[in-house]
PDB file of C-alpha atoms in Angstrom:
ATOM      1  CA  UNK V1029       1.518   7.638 -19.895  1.00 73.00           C
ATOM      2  CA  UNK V1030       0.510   9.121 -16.940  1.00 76.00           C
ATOM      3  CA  UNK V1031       2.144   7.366 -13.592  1.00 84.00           C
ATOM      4  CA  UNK V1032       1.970   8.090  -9.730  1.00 91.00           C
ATOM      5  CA  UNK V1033       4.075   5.650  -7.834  1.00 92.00           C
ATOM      6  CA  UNK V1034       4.826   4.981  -4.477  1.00 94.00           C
ATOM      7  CA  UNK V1035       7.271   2.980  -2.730  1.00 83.00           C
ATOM      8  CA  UNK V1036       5.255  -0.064  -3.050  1.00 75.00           C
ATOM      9  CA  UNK V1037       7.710  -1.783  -0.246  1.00 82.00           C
ATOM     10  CA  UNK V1038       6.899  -1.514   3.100  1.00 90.00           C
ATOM     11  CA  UNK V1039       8.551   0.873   5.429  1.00 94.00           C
ATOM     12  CA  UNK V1040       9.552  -0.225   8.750  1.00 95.00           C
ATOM     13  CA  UNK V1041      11.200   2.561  11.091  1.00 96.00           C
ATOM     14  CA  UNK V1042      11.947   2.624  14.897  1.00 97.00           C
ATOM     15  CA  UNK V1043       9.824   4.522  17.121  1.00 97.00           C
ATOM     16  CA  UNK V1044      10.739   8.123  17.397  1.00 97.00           C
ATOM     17  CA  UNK V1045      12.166   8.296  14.088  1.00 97.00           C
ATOM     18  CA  UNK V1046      11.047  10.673  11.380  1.00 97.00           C
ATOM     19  CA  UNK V1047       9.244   8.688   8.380  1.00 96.00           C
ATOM     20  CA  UNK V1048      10.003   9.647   5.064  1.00 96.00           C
ATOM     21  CA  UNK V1049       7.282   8.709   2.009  1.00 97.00           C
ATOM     22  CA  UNK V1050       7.620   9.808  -1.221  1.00 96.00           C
ATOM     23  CA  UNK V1051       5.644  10.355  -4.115  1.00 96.00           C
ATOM     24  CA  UNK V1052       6.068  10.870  -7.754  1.00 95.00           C
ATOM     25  CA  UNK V1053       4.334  11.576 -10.549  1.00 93.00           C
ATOM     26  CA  UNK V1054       4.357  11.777 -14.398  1.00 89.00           C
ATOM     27  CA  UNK V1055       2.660  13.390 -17.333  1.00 84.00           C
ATOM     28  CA  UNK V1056       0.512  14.976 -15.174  1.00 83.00           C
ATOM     29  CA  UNK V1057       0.139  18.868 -13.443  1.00 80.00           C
ATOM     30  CA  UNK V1058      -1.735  18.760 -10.415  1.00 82.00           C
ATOM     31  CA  UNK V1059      -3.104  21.967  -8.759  1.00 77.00           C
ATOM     32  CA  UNK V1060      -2.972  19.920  -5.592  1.00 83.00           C
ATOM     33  CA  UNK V1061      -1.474  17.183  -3.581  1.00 89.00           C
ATOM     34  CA  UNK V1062      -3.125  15.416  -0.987  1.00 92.00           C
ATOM     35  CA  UNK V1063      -1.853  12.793   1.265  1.00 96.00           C
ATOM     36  CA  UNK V1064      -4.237  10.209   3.239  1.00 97.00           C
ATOM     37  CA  UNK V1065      -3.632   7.487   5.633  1.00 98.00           C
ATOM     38  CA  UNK V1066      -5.761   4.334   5.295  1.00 97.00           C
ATOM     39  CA  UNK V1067      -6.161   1.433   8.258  1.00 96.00           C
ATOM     40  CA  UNK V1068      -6.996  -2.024   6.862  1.00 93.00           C
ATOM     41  CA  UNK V1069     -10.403  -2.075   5.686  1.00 91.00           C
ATOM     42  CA  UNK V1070     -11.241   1.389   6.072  1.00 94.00           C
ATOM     43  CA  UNK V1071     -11.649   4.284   3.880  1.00 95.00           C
ATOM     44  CA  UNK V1072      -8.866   6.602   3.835  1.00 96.00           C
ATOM     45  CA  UNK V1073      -8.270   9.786   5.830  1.00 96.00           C
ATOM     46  CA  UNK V1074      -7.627  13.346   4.799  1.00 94.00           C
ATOM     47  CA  UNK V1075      -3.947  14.412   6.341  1.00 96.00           C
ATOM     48  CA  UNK V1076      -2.899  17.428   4.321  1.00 94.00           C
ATOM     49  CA  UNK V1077      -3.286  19.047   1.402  1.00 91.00           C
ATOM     50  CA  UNK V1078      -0.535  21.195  -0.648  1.00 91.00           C
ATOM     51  CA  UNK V1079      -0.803  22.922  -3.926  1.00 87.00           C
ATOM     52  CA  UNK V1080       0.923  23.795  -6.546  1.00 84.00           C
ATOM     53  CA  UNK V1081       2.502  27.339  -5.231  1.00 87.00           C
ATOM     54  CA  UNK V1082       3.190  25.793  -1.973  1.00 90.00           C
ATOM     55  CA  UNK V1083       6.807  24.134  -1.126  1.00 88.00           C
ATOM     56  CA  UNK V1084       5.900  22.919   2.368  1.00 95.00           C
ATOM     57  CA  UNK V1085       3.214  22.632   4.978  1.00 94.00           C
ATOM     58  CA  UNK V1086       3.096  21.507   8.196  1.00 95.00           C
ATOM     59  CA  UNK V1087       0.593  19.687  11.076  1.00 94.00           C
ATOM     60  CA  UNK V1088       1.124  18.762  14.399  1.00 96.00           C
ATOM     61  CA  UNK V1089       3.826  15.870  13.448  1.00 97.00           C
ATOM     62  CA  UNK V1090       3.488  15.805   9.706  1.00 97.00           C
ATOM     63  CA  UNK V1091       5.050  17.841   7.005  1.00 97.00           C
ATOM     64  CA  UNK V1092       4.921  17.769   3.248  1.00 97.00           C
ATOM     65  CA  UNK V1093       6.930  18.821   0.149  1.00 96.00           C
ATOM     66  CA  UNK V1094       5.991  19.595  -3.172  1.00 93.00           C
ATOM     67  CA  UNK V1095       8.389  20.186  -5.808  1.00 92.00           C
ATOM     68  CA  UNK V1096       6.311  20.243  -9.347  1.00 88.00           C
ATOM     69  CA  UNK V1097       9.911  20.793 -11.222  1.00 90.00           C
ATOM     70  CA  UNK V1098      10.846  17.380  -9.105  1.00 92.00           C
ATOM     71  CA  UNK V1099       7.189  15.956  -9.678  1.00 92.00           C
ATOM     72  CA  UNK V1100       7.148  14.774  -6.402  1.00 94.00           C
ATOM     73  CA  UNK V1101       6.595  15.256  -3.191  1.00 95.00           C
ATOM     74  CA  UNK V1102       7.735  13.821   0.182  1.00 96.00           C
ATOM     75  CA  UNK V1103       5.571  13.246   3.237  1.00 97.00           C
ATOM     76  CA  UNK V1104       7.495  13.012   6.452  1.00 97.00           C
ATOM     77  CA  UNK V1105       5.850  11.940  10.202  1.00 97.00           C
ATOM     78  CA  UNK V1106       8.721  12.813  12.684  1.00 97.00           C
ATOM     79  CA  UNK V1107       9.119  11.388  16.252  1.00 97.00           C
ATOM     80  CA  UNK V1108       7.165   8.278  14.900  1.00 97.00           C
ATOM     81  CA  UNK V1109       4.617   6.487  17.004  1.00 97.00           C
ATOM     82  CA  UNK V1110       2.930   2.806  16.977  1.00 97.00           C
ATOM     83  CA  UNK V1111       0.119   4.267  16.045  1.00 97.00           C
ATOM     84  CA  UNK V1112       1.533   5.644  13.036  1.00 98.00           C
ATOM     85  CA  UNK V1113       1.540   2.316  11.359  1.00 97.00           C
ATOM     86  CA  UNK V1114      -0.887   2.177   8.535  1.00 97.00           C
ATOM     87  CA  UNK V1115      -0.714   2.907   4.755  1.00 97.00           C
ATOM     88  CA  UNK V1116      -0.402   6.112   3.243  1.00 97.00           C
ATOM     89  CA  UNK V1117      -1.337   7.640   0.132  1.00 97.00           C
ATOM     90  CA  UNK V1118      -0.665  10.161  -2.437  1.00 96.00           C
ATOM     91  CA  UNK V1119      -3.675  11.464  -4.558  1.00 93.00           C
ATOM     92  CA  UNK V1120      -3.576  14.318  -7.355  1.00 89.00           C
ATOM     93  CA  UNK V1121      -5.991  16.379  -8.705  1.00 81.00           C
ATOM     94  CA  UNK V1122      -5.328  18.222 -11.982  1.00 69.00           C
ATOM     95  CA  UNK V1123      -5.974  21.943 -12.548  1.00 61.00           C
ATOM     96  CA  UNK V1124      -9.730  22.879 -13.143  1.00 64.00           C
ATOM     97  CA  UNK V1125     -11.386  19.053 -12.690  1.00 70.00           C
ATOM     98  CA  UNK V1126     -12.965  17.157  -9.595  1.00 75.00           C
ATOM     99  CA  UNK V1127     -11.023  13.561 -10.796  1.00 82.00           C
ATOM    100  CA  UNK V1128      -8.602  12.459  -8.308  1.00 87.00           C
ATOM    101  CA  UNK V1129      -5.874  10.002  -8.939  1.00 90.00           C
ATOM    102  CA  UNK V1130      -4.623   8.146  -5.811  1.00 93.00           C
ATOM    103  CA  UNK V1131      -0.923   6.292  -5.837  1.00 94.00           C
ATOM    104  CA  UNK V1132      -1.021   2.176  -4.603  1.00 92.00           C
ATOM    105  CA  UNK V1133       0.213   3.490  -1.247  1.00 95.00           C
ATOM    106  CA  UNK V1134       2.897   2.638   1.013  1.00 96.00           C
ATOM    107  CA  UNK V1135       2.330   0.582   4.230  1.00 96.00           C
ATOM    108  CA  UNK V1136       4.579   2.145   6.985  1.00 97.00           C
ATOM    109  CA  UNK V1137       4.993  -0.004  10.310  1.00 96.00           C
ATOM    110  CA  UNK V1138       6.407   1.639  13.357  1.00 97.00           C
ATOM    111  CA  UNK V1139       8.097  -0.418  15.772  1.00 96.00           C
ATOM    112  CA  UNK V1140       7.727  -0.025  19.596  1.00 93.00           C
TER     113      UNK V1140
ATOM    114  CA  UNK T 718     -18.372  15.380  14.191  1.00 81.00           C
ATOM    115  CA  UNK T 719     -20.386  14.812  10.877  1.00 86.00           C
ATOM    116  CA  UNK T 720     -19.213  11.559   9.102  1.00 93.00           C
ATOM    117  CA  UNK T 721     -20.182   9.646   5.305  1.00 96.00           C
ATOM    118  CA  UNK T 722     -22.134   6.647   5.860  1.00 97.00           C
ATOM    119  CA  UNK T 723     -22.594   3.592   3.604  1.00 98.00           C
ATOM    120  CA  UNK T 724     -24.767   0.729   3.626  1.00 97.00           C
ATOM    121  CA  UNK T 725     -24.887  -1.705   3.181  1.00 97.00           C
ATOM    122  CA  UNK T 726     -21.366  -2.758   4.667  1.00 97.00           C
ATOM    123  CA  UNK T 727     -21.457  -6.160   2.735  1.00 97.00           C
ATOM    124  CA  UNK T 728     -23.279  -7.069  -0.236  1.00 97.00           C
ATOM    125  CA  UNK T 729     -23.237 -10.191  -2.079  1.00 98.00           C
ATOM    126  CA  UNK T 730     -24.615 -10.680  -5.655  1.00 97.00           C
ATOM    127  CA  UNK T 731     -24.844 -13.198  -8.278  1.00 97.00           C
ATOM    128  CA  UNK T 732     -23.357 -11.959 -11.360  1.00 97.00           C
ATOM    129  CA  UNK T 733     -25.996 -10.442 -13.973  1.00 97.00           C
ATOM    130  CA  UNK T 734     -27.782  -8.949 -11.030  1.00 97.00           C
ATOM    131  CA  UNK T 735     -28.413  -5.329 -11.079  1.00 97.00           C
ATOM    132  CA  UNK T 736     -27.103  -3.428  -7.335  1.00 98.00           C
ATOM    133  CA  UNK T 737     -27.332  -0.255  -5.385  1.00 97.00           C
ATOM    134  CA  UNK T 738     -24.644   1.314  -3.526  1.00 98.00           C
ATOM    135  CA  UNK T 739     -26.018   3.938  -0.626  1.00 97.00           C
ATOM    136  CA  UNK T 740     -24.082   6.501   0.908  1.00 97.00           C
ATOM    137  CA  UNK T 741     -25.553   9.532   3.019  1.00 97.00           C
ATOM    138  CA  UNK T 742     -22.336  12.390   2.481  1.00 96.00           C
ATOM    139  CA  UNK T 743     -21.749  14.937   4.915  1.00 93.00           C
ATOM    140  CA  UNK T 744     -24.859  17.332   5.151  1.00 90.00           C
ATOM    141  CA  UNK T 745     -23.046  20.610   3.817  1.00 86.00           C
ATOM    142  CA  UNK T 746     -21.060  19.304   1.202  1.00 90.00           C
ATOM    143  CA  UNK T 747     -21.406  19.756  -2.473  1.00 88.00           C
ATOM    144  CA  UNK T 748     -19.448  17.692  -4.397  1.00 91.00           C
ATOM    145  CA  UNK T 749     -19.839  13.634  -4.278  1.00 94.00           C
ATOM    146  CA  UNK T 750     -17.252  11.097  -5.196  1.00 95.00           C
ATOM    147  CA  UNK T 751     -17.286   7.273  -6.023  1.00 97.00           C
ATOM    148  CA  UNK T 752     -14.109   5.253  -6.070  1.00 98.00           C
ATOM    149  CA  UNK T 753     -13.425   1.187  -6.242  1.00 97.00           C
ATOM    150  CA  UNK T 754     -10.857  -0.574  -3.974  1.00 97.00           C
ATOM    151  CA  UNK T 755     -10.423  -4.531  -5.096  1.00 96.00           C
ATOM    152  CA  UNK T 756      -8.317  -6.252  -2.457  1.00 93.00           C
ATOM    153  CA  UNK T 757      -4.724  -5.298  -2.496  1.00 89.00           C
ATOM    154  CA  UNK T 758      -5.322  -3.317  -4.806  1.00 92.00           C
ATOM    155  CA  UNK T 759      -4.812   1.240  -5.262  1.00 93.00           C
ATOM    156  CA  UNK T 760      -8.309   3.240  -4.467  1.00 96.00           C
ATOM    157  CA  UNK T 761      -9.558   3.889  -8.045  1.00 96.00           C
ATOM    158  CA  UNK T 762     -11.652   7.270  -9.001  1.00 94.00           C
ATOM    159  CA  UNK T 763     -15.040   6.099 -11.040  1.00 96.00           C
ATOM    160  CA  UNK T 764     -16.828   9.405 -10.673  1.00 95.00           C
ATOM    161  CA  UNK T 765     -17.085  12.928  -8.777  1.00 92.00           C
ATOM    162  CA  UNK T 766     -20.450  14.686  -8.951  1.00 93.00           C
ATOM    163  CA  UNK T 767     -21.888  18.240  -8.845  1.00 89.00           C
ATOM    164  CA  UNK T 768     -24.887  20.654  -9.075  1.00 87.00           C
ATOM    165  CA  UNK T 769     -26.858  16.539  -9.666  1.00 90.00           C
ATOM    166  CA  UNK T 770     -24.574  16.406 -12.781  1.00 92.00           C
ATOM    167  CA  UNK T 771     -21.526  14.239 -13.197  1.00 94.00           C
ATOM    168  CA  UNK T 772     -18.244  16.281 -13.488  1.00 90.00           C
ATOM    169  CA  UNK T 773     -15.462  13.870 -14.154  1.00 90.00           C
ATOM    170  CA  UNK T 774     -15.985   9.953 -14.877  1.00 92.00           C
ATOM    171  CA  UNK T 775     -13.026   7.531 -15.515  1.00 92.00           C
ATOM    172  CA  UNK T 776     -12.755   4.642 -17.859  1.00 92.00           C
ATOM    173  CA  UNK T 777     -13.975   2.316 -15.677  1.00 94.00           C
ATOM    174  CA  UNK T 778     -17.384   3.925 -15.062  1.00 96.00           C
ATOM    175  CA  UNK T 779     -18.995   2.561 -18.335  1.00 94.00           C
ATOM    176  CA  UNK T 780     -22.687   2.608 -19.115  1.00 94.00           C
ATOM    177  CA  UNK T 781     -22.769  -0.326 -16.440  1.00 96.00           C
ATOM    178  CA  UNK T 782     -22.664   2.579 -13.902  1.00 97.00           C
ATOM    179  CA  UNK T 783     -24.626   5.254 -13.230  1.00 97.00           C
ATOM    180  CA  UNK T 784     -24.882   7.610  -9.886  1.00 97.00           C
ATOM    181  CA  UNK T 785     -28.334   9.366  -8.529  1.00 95.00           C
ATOM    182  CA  UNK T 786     -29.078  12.005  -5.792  1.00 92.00           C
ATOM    183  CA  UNK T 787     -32.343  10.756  -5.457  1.00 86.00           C
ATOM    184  CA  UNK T 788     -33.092  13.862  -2.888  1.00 87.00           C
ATOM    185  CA  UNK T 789     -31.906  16.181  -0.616  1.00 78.00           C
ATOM    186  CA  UNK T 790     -29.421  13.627   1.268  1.00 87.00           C
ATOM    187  CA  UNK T 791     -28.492  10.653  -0.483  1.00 93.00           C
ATOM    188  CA  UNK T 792     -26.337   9.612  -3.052  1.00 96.00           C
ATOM    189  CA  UNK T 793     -26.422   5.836  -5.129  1.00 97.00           C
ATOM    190  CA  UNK T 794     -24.563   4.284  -7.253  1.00 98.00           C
ATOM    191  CA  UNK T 795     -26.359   1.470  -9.313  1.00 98.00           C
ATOM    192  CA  UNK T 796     -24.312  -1.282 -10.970  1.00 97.00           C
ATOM    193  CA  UNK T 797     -26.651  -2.800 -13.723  1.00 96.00           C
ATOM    194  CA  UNK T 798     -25.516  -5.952 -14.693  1.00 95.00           C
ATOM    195  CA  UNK T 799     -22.625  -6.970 -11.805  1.00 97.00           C
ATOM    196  CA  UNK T 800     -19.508  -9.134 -12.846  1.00 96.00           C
ATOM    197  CA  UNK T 801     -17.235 -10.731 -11.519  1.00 97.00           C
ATOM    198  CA  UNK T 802     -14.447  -8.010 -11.891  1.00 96.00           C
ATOM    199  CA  UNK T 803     -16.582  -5.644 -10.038  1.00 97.00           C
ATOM    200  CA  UNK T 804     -15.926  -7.178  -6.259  1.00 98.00           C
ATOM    201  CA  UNK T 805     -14.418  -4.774  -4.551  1.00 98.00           C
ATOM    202  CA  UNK T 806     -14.899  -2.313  -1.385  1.00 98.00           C
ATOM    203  CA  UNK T 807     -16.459   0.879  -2.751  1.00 98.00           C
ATOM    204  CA  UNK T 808     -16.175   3.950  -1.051  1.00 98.00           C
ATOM    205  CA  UNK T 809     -18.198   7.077  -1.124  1.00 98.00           C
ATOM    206  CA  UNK T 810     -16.500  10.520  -0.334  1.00 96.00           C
ATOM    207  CA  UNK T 811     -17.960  14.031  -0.389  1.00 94.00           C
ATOM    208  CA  UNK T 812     -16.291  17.488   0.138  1.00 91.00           C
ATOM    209  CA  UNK T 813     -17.238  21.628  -0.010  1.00 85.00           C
ATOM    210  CA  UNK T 814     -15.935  24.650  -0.262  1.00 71.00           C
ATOM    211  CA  UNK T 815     -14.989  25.426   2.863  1.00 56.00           C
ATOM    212  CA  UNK T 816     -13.351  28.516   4.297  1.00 53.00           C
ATOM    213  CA  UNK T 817     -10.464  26.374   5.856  1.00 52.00           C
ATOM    214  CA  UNK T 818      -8.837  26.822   2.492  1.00 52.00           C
ATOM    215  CA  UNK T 819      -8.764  22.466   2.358  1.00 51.00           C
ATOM    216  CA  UNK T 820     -11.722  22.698   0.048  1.00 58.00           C
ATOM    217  CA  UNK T 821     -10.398  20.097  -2.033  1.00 70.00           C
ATOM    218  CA  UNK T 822     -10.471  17.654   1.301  1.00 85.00           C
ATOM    219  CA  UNK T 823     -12.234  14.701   0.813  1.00 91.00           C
ATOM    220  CA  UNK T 824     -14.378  12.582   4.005  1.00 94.00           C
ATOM    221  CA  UNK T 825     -14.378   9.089   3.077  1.00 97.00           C
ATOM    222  CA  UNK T 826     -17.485   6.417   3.728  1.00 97.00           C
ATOM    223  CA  UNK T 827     -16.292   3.408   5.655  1.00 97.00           C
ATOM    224  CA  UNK T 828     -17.150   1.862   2.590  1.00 97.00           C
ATOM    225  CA  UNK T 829     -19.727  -1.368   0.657  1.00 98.00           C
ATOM    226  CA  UNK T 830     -17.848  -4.269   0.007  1.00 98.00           C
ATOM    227  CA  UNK T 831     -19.407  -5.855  -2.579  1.00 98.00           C
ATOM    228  CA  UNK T 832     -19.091  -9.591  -3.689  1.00 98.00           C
ATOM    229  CA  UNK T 833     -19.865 -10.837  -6.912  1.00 97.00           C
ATOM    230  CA  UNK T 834     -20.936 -14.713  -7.459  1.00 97.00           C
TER     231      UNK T 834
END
């Protein structure tokens, strides 16, 4: 069956350290992979998107992976703020449709 | 900077009662989206829309559902006959085909939360 999971624990780093998130995925073959961050009670936020040809891409303090042979891909926020707590999500779209599949999340706290 | 908007923030039902979701997308945009969020819970796709045609539609968007661009700038979604499993926070998200090359970058409603009685 088709799965995306994230760590469903949360993550609690020091400030100024580099966050690492993962997601992966099964049974599916995503033309992209997008990554959001959502504050309690909010709707979630566009961060980045990567596709399918990309390995890596980069903004400001963010970077993602995507390895398709892996089926996952790693989301990393380096010199980590306060302000970077909040959860974060993985969402796929496969090739050719406009249904997006979002992971449960993982609720990163950074502490001061 | 353009933003979705949803209203109403809060809406509370009894169960059997027919409601309407209301979100105003981002003027430009072309594509529509409705997803479900019940407490605690993963942001679930019910339904992307395009060219006032549905595209996709998941399992969960059953003839209970149905979505409406009623004109040039809104975009419902009507839940006939609510239930209880329907309380949730629903958000609305819209996107284009921009030339940033995110085209596939959705904007996300501050979303309805509706409760069901």
């Amino acid at each position: 069956s088709q799965k995306i999971e994230q760590n469903s624990e949360a993550l609690n780093i020091q400030e100024g350290k580099t966050a690492t998130l993962t997601c992966n995925y099964t049974n599916y073959s995503p033309a992209y992979l997008q990554w959001y961050r959502q504050d309690p009670g909010r709707g979630p936020v566009f961060l980045l998107l990567i596709r399918e040809n990309e390995k890596e891409k980069r903004k400001e303090r963010l970077k993602v992976t995507f390895d398709t042979t892996l089926k996952q891909s790693l989301f990393h926020i380096t010199a980590s703020q306060p302000a970077d707590s909040a959860t974060y999500l993985c969402a796929l779209e496969t090739s050719g449709t406009y249904k997006y599949i979002f992971g449960t999340g993982t609720r990163l706290k950074v502490l001061a | 900077e353009p933003e979705v908007t949803q209203t109403p923030s809060h809406q509370v039902t009894q169960m059997g009662q027919e409601v309407i979701l209301r979100c105003v997308p981002i003027s430009n945009h072309l594509y529509f989206y409705w997803y479900r969020q019940i407490l605690g819970q993963k942001v679930e796709f019910l339904v992307s829309f395009y060219n006032n045609e549905i595209s996709e539609k998941s399992e969960i968007f059953d003839d209970q559902f149905s979505v409406e661009r009623p004109d040039g700038s809104n975009f419902t979604l009507k839940i006939r006959s609510t239930k209880l499993e329907d309380s949730a926070m629903y958000f609305c998200a819209s996107s284009d085909l921009g030339s940033s090359g995110n085209y596939n970058e959705q904007f996300f409603g501050p979303g309805t939360r509706l409760t069901v009685l």
